[in-house]
Coordinates of C-alpha atoms in Angstrom, one line a residue:
Chain A
X64 CA 7.6 23.7 -18.9
X65 CA 10.1 26.5 -19.1
X66 CA 6.9 28.8 -18.6
X67 CA 6.3 27.2 -15.2
X68 CA 9.8 27.8 -13.7
X69 CA 9.5 31.9 -14.8
X70 CA 6.3 31.4 -12.7
X71 CA 7.2 32.9 -9.1
X72 CA 4.0 31.5 -7.6
X73 CA 4.7 28.3 -9.1
X74 CA 8.6 28.5 -7.7
X75 CA 7.3 29.6 -4.4
X76 CA 4.8 26.3 -4.0
X77 CA 7.8 24.1 -5.3
X78 CA 10.4 25.5 -2.3
X79 CA 7.3 25.0 0.2
X80 CA 6.3 21.6 -0.9
X81 CA 9.3 20.1 -1.1
X82 CA 10.5 21.6 2.3
X83 CA 7.1 20.5 4.1
X84 CA 7.3 16.9 2.3
X85 CA 11.2 16.5 3.5
X86 CA 9.9 17.3 7.2
X87 CA 7.1 14.6 6.6
X88 CA 9.8 12.2 5.4
X89 CA 12.0 13.3 8.5
X90 CA 9.3 11.1 10.7
X91 CA 10.4 7.6 9.0
X92 CA 13.9 7.9 10.5
X93 CA 12.6 9.3 13.9
X94 CA 10.2 6.5 14.1
X95 CA 13.6 4.1 13.5
X96 CA 15.5 6.1 16.2
X97 CA 12.8 5.6 18.4
X98 CA 12.5 1.8 17.6
X99 CA 16.0 1.2 18.2
X100 CA 16.5 3.3 21.3
X101 CA 12.9 1.6 22.8
X102 CA 14.1 -2.1 21.5
X103 CA 10.4 -1.7 20.1
X104 CA 9.9 -3.4 16.3
X105 CA 7.0 -4.7 14.7
X106 CA 8.7 -7.8 12.4
X107 CA 10.4 -10.6 13.7
X108 CA 13.6 -10.2 11.1
X109 CA 13.9 -6.4 12.4
X110 CA 15.0 -7.9 15.8
X111 CA 18.3 -9.8 14.7
X112 CA 20.8 -7.1 15.1
X113 CA 23.4 -8.2 17.8
X114 CA 23.4 -11.9 18.4
X115 CA 20.3 -12.3 19.9
X116 CA 18.8 -15.7 21.2
X117 CA 14.8 -16.4 20.1
X118 CA 13.5 -15.3 23.7
X119 CA 15.4 -11.8 23.6
X120 CA 14.0 -11.0 20.2
X121 CA 10.4 -12.2 21.4
X122 CA 10.4 -9.2 23.7
X123 CA 11.5 -6.9 21.2
X124 CA 8.5 -7.5 19.2
X125 CA 6.5 -5.0 21.3
X126 CA 4.6 -1.5 21.3
X127 CA 6.3 1.5 22.6
X128 CA 4.3 4.7 23.6
X129 CA 7.1 6.8 22.3
X130 CA 7.1 4.9 18.8
X131 CA 3.4 4.8 18.8
X132 CA 3.2 8.8 19.1
X133 CA 5.8 9.7 16.4
X134 CA 3.8 7.3 14.5
X135 CA 0.7 9.0 14.9
X136 CA 2.2 12.3 13.9
X137 CA 3.5 10.7 10.9
X138 CA -0.2 9.6 10.0
X139 CA -1.4 13.1 10.7
X140 CA 1.1 14.5 7.8
X141 CA -0.1 12.5 5.6
X142 CA -3.9 13.4 6.5
X143 CA -2.8 17.2 6.2
X144 CA 0.6 17.5 4.2
X145 CA -0.7 15.8 1.3
X146 CA -4.2 17.7 0.8
X147 CA -2.0 20.6 1.2
X148 CA 0.1 19.5 -1.7
X149 CA -2.7 18.8 -4.1
X150 CA -4.9 21.7 -3.6
X151 CA -1.8 24.1 -3.6
X152 CA -0.6 22.8 -6.8
X153 CA -3.9 23.2 -8.4
X154 CA -4.1 26.6 -6.1
X155 CA -0.7 28.0 -7.8
X156 CA -2.2 27.2 -11.4
X157 CA -5.0 29.5 -10.7
X158 CA -2.6 32.5 -10.7
X159 CA -2.9 34.1 -7.0
X160 CA -1.1 37.2 -6.3
X161 CA 2.5 35.8 -5.0
X162 CA 2.6 37.6 -1.8
X163 CA -1.2 36.1 -1.1
X164 CA 0.3 32.8 -2.3
X165 CA 3.6 33.0 0.0
X166 CA 1.4 33.7 2.8
X167 CA -0.5 30.6 2.6
X168 CA 2.4 28.3 1.8
X169 CA 4.2 29.6 4.8
X170 CA 1.5 29.8 7.1
X171 CA 1.0 25.9 6.8
X172 CA 4.3 25.3 6.6
X173 CA 4.9 26.8 9.8
X174 CA 2.0 25.2 11.5
X175 CA 3.0 21.6 10.7
X176 CA 6.5 22.2 12.1
X177 CA 5.0 23.6 15.1
X178 CA 2.5 20.4 14.9
X179 CA 5.3 17.8 14.8
X180 CA 6.9 19.5 17.6
X181 CA 4.1 20.0 19.7
X182 CA 3.1 16.4 19.3
X183 CA 6.7 14.7 19.6
X184 CA 7.6 16.6 22.7
X185 CA 3.7 16.0 23.9
X186 CA 2.8 19.8 24.6
X187 CA 0.2 20.3 26.7
X188 CA -3.0 21.6 24.6
X189 CA -4.0 23.5 22.3
X190 CA -0.7 23.9 20.6
X191 CA -0.8 20.7 19.0
X192 CA -5.0 21.2 18.0
X193 CA -4.1 25.0 17.3
X194 CA -1.5 24.4 14.7
X195 CA -3.2 21.6 13.3
X196 CA -6.7 24.1 12.7
X197 CA -4.2 26.5 11.1
X198 CA -3.1 24.0 8.7
X199 CA -6.6 23.2 8.0
X200 CA -7.5 26.6 7.5
X201 CA -5.0 27.6 5.3
X202 CA -5.7 24.5 2.9
X203 CA -9.3 25.4 2.9
X204 CA -8.7 28.9 2.0
X205 CA -6.7 27.4 -1.4
X206 CA -9.6 24.9 -1.9
X207 CA -12.0 27.6 -2.0
X208 CA -9.8 29.7 -4.5
X209 CA -9.6 27.0 -6.8
X210 CA -13.2 25.7 -6.6
X211 CA -14.3 29.7 -7.2
X212 CA -11.9 30.1 -10.2
X213 CA -11.3 26.9 -12.0
X214 CA -15.0 25.3 -11.7
X215 CA -15.9 23.0 -14.1
X216 CA -18.7 20.2 -12.8
Chain B
X65 CA -0.6 20.7 -22.1
X66 CA 0.9 20.0 -25.5
X67 CA 4.6 20.7 -24.4
X68 CA 4.3 18.4 -21.5
X69 CA 3.4 15.4 -23.5
X70 CA 6.5 16.4 -25.8
X71 CA 8.6 16.6 -23.0
X72 CA 10.9 13.5 -22.7
X73 CA 11.6 13.9 -18.7
X74 CA 8.0 14.5 -18.1
X75 CA 6.7 11.3 -20.2
X76 CA 9.4 9.5 -18.3
X77 CA 7.7 10.7 -15.0
X78 CA 4.2 10.0 -16.1
X79 CA 5.3 6.2 -16.6
X80 CA 7.4 5.7 -13.6
X81 CA 5.3 7.8 -11.1
X82 CA 1.9 5.7 -12.9
X83 CA 3.7 2.3 -12.0
X84 CA 5.0 2.9 -8.6
X85 CA 1.1 3.8 -7.5
X86 CA -0.2 1.0 -9.1
X87 CA 2.4 -0.9 -7.3
X88 CA 1.0 0.8 -4.1
X89 CA -2.5 0.2 -5.3
X90 CA -1.9 -3.6 -5.5
X91 CA -1.4 -3.9 -1.8
X92 CA -5.3 -3.5 -1.4
X93 CA -6.1 -6.7 -3.2
X94 CA -3.5 -8.2 -1.2
X95 CA -4.7 -7.2 2.0
X96 CA -7.9 -8.3 0.9
X97 CA -6.6 -12.0 -0.1
X98 CA -4.9 -12.6 3.4
X99 CA -7.9 -11.5 5.2
X100 CA -10.0 -14.0 3.8
X101 CA -7.4 -16.8 3.3
X102 CA -7.0 -16.1 7.1
X103 CA -10.3 -15.2 7.9
X104 CA -9.4 -11.8 9.9
X105 CA -11.3 -8.8 9.2
X106 CA -12.0 -5.5 10.8
X107 CA -15.5 -4.8 10.5
X108 CA -18.4 -7.0 11.3
X109 CA -20.5 -6.4 8.0
X110 CA -17.3 -8.0 6.1
X111 CA -17.5 -11.5 7.8
X112 CA -21.3 -12.7 6.6
X113 CA -20.0 -14.2 3.9
X114 CA -21.5 -17.6 3.3
X115 CA -24.2 -18.2 5.8
X116 CA -22.5 -17.7 9.2
X117 CA -23.9 -18.0 12.8
X118 CA -22.9 -14.7 14.9
X119 CA -20.4 -17.0 17.0
X120 CA -18.4 -17.7 13.7
X121 CA -18.6 -14.4 12.5
X122 CA -17.3 -13.0 15.8
X123 CA -14.1 -15.0 15.6
X124 CA -13.4 -13.5 12.3
X125 CA -13.0 -10.4 13.7
X126 CA -9.6 -10.7 14.6
X127 CA -6.0 -9.4 14.0
X128 CA -3.6 -11.9 11.8
X129 CA 0.1 -11.5 11.5
X130 CA 0.1 -12.0 7.6
X131 CA -2.6 -9.2 7.2
X132 CA -0.7 -7.1 9.3
X133 CA 2.7 -7.1 7.5
X134 CA 0.8 -6.6 4.1
X135 CA -0.5 -3.3 5.8
X136 CA 2.7 -1.9 7.0
X137 CA 4.1 -2.5 3.5
X138 CA 1.1 -0.5 2.2
X139 CA 1.6 2.0 4.9
X140 CA 5.6 2.0 4.3
X141 CA 4.6 2.8 0.5
X142 CA 2.1 5.5 1.5
X143 CA 5.1 7.4 3.4
X144 CA 7.5 6.9 0.7
X145 CA 6.0 6.3 -2.5
X146 CA 3.7 9.8 -2.3
X147 CA 7.0 12.0 -1.3
X148 CA 8.6 10.6 -4.6
X149 CA 5.7 11.4 -6.5
X150 CA 5.3 15.4 -5.2
X151 CA 9.2 15.6 -5.5
X152 CA 9.5 13.8 -9.0
X153 CA 6.9 15.9 -10.1
X154 CA 8.6 19.3 -9.2
X155 CA 12.1 18.1 -10.3
X156 CA 10.9 17.0 -13.6
X157 CA 9.7 20.5 -14.3
X158 CA 13.5 21.7 -13.2
X159 CA 14.6 20.5 -16.8
X160 CA 17.0 17.8 -15.8
X161 CA 18.9 15.7 -18.2
X162 CA 16.6 12.6 -19.6
X163 CA 19.5 10.1 -18.6
X164 CA 19.8 11.7 -14.7
X165 CA 15.9 11.7 -14.7
X166 CA 15.6 8.3 -15.8
X167 CA 18.2 7.1 -13.2
X168 CA 16.4 8.1 -10.4
X169 CA 13.1 6.9 -11.5
X170 CA 14.3 3.7 -12.3
X171 CA 16.4 3.4 -8.9
X172 CA 13.3 4.1 -7.0
X173 CA 10.7 2.3 -8.5
X174 CA 13.0 -0.7 -8.5
X175 CA 14.0 0.0 -5.0
X176 CA 10.3 0.0 -3.9
X177 CA 9.5 -3.6 -5.7
X178 CA 12.6 -4.7 -3.8
X179 CA 11.2 -3.3 -0.9
X180 CA 7.6 -4.9 -1.0
X181 CA 9.2 -8.4 -2.3
X182 CA 11.3 -8.3 1.2
X183 CA 8.6 -7.2 3.3
X184 CA 5.8 -9.4 2.2
X185 CA 8.1 -12.5 2.2
X186 CA 9.7 -11.2 5.3
X187 CA 13.2 -11.9 3.7
X188 CA 15.9 -11.4 6.4
X189 CA 17.2 -7.7 6.9
X190 CA 19.0 -5.8 5.6
X191 CA 17.3 -6.3 2.4
X192 CA 14.0 -4.4 3.2
X193 CA 16.1 -1.8 5.1
X194 CA 18.4 -1.4 2.1
X195 CA 15.9 -0.7 -0.2
X196 CA 14.0 1.6 1.7
X197 CA 17.2 3.6 2.2
X198 CA 18.0 3.5 -1.6
X199 CA 14.7 5.1 -2.5
X200 CA 15.0 7.5 0.2
X201 CA 18.1 8.7 -1.1
X202 CA 16.9 8.9 -4.3
X203 CA 14.0 11.0 -3.4
X204 CA 16.5 13.9 -1.3
X205 CA 18.4 13.9 -4.4
X206 CA 15.5 14.9 -6.5
X207 CA 14.6 17.5 -3.6
X208 CA 18.3 19.0 -3.7
X209 CA 17.8 19.8 -7.1
X210 CA 14.4 21.2 -6.8
X211 CA 15.5 23.6 -3.7
X212 CA 18.8 24.3 -5.6
X213 CA 16.8 25.0 -8.8
X214 CA 13.7 26.5 -7.9
X215 CA 14.0 27.9 -4.5
X216 CA 11.6 31.3 -4.0
X217 CA 11.5 31.3 0.0
Chain C
X263 CA 0.4 28.5 -16.7
X264 CA -2.5 30.6 -18.7
X265 CA -3.2 27.8 -21.4
X266 CA -3.9 24.9 -17.8
X267 CA -6.7 27.3 -17.0
X268 CA -8.2 27.4 -20.5
X269 CA -8.1 23.5 -20.7
X270 CA -11.5 22.0 -19.7
X271 CA -10.0 18.8 -19.1
X272 CA -7.7 20.2 -16.4
X273 CA -10.5 22.4 -14.9
X274 CA -12.4 19.6 -14.5
X275 CA -9.9 17.6 -12.9
X276 CA -9.2 20.6 -10.3
X277 CA -12.7 20.7 -9.6
X278 CA -13.1 16.9 -8.6
X279 CA -9.6 16.5 -7.2
X280 CA -10.4 19.3 -4.7
X281 CA -13.7 18.4 -4.2
X282 CA -12.6 14.4 -3.3
X283 CA -9.7 16.0 -1.3
X284 CA -12.2 18.2 0.8
X285 CA -14.2 15.1 1.2
X286 CA -10.8 13.3 3.0
X287 CA -10.1 16.0 5.0
X288 CA -13.7 15.7 6.4
X289 CA -12.8 12.5 8.0
X290 CA -10.1 14.2 10.5
X291 CA -13.1 16.5 12.4
X292 CA -15.4 13.5 12.3
X293 CA -12.9 11.5 14.2
X294 CA -12.4 14.1 16.6
X295 CA -16.1 14.4 16.9
X296 CA -16.3 10.6 17.8
X297 CA -13.2 10.8 19.7
X298 CA -14.6 13.4 22.1
X299 CA -18.3 12.1 22.1
X300 CA -17.2 8.4 22.5
X301 CA -14.2 9.9 25.0
X302 CA -11.5 8.2 23.3
X303 CA -8.4 9.4 22.9
X304 CA -4.6 8.2 21.8
X305 CA -2.9 10.9 23.9
X306 CA -2.9 12.0 27.5
X307 CA -2.4 15.5 26.8
X308 CA -5.9 15.5 25.0
X309 CA -7.7 14.3 28.0
X310 CA -7.5 17.4 29.9
X311 CA -10.8 18.9 29.2
X312 CA -12.4 19.9 31.8
X313 CA -11.4 19.7 35.3
X314 CA -10.2 15.8 35.5
X315 CA -8.3 13.8 37.8
X316 CA -5.8 11.5 36.5
X317 CA -8.0 8.6 37.3
X318 CA -10.9 9.7 35.0
X319 CA -8.0 10.7 32.4
X320 CA -6.8 7.9 32.1
X321 CA -9.7 5.9 31.5
X322 CA -10.2 8.2 28.4
X323 CA -6.9 6.9 26.8
X324 CA -9.1 3.7 25.1
X325 CA -9.9 2.8 21.8
X326 CA -13.6 2.8 20.8
X327 CA -15.2 1.0 17.7
X328 CA -16.6 4.3 16.4
X329 CA -13.3 5.8 16.5
X330 CA -11.6 3.1 14.9
X331 CA -14.0 2.8 12.0
X332 CA -13.8 6.3 11.0
X333 CA -10.1 5.9 11.4
X334 CA -10.3 3.0 8.8
X335 CA -12.2 5.1 6.4
X336 CA -9.8 7.5 6.6
X337 CA -6.9 4.9 6.0
X338 CA -8.9 3.7 3.0
X339 CA -9.2 7.3 1.5
X340 CA -5.6 7.6 1.7
X341 CA -5.1 4.3 -0.3
X342 CA -7.4 5.5 -3.1
X343 CA -7.7 9.2 -3.5
X344 CA -4.2 10.0 -3.5
X345 CA -3.7 7.3 -6.2
X346 CA -6.8 8.9 -8.4
X347 CA -5.0 12.3 -7.6
X348 CA -1.9 11.6 -9.0
X349 CA -2.9 9.1 -11.8
X350 CA -5.6 11.4 -12.7
X351 CA -3.4 14.7 -13.4
X352 CA -0.9 12.7 -15.6
X353 CA -4.5 11.5 -17.3
X354 CA -5.5 15.2 -17.7
X355 CA -2.1 15.8 -19.4
X356 CA -2.8 13.2 -22.1
X357 CA -5.7 15.4 -23.5
X358 CA -9.0 12.8 -23.3
X359 CA -12.0 13.7 -24.4
X360 CA -13.5 16.1 -21.7
X361 CA -16.8 13.9 -21.8
X362 CA -14.8 10.7 -21.2
X363 CA -12.9 12.6 -18.4
X364 CA -15.5 13.9 -16.5
X365 CA -17.3 10.2 -16.8
X366 CA -13.6 9.2 -15.1
X367 CA -13.8 12.0 -12.2
X368 CA -17.8 11.7 -11.7
X369 CA -17.5 8.1 -11.3
X370 CA -14.7 8.3 -9.3
X371 CA -15.9 10.8 -6.6
X372 CA -19.4 9.6 -6.6
X373 CA -17.8 6.0 -5.6
X374 CA -15.8 7.6 -2.7
X375 CA -19.0 9.3 -1.3
X376 CA -20.7 6.1 -1.3
X377 CA -18.2 4.3 0.2
X378 CA -17.7 6.6 2.7
X379 CA -21.3 6.6 3.6
X380 CA -21.1 2.7 3.7
X381 CA -18.4 2.6 5.7
X382 CA -19.1 5.3 8.4
X383 CA -23.0 3.9 9.1
X384 CA -21.7 0.3 8.4
X385 CA -24.0 -0.7 5.8
X386 CA -24.6 -4.5 5.1
X387 CA -21.9 -5.5 2.5
X388 CA -21.3 -5.4 -0.8
X389 CA -22.2 -1.7 -0.6
X390 CA -18.9 -0.8 0.6
X391 CA -17.1 -3.2 -1.5
X392 CA -18.7 -2.3 -4.7
X393 CA -18.1 1.1 -4.2
X394 CA -14.2 0.5 -3.4
X395 CA -14.2 -1.7 -6.9
X396 CA -15.6 0.7 -8.9
X397 CA -13.3 3.3 -7.7
X398 CA -10.3 1.1 -8.3
X399 CA -11.4 0.2 -11.9
X400 CA -11.7 4.2 -12.7
X401 CA -8.2 4.7 -11.7
X402 CA -6.8 1.7 -13.5
X403 CA -8.5 2.9 -16.8
X404 CA -7.0 6.3 -16.1
X405 CA -3.6 4.4 -15.7
X406 CA -4.1 2.6 -18.6
X407 CA -4.8 5.6 -20.8
X408 CA -1.1 7.3 -19.3
X409 CA 0.9 4.2 -19.7
X410 CA -0.3 3.6 -23.3
X411 CA -0.1 7.3 -24.6
X412 CA 2.9 8.5 -22.6
X413 CA 5.0 5.6 -22.1
X414 CA 8.6 6.3 -21.8
X415 CA 10.4 3.6 -20.0

């Protein structure tokens, strides 16, 4: 283990992977915030806050555009950040230069923060689309190094 | 590799990560069980069991509250268990005390089992909400150690 | 780190995990392809391609069966490929025979390619169901080795 914590690329990966996963986790309380302020829930047992009669509670079992938007953003995080974490970990083990690795990690994490802001605020395209593409290309670039360095089929 | 298998914190992480990922995977057959018993499918090709005429099959392309509930529980697992696995692995590499690490792993895995039972059985709140919060706090606590031990930005 | 890159099982895991994660990532552009060709979007800001009047744009905020099918396939990938990656990594650390490990990795990755083709082309069951079960069993088999080799509760 000790050697991993002495490896700068692994330390950098730890740092950026943790930051971007925390960002992804932040989507959960954000969804909760929109569910409560928009009174839009999926589960009957979630509508019991305050003393509500059944009719009022039934109305809270609805979908809301703001809630759905945050949920799509969260889903997009799952679809993109998890591949980054998996391929980034394997990439760190291929022994890249620290500066090259940092470039990959910083560009990816930056692109995902831009993606989240673009999505949640519904900024005009192509802000969201471009940030998504930049993140994909960064992950592909790391995957290319993994497959050319560590191939055993 | 050998040193990893001699590291107790890593062994504990392996054990608890595997258990909680198996729990997450269990949601798939559970969804299948509800789809079959509630006759509620998403795909036309899934409605062909038994000799059915097209009219009967079309009726099986429906959503069902029990199926949707299990699917939401599965989605919540993806959103919470995957961050635990990623941050827990990095946390194990920071060399925490075994007892502290075990506390984190046990609390998280326990909280997710309670969460699943609360969700699938639709127990009154705050059982599900509290178990979700406990899991989040556990993961944040590990992330805090990763970022304070292994920071390289 | 160096010892990891000299470990054949870890190299094989790197290769197959990267391939199957890239396959999962491919579902995103495939979804985009169906969204554009079927003119079916979720976000208002995505409907601005070309000069559209608001009425035409509103019609593009619709669900489409082909888009939903690809999205379900992507979701199934998240639910199955991520457990494989987590448990497969821990499995690689348990020091299995290379030939046994390769068998697991190849069967899993093959099963997921068959699953994707079956899902996207809507092939008759049980092609999709069987390929899903084979992938699950492969992951269970690796989880069994992890829990019997590295148990620390």
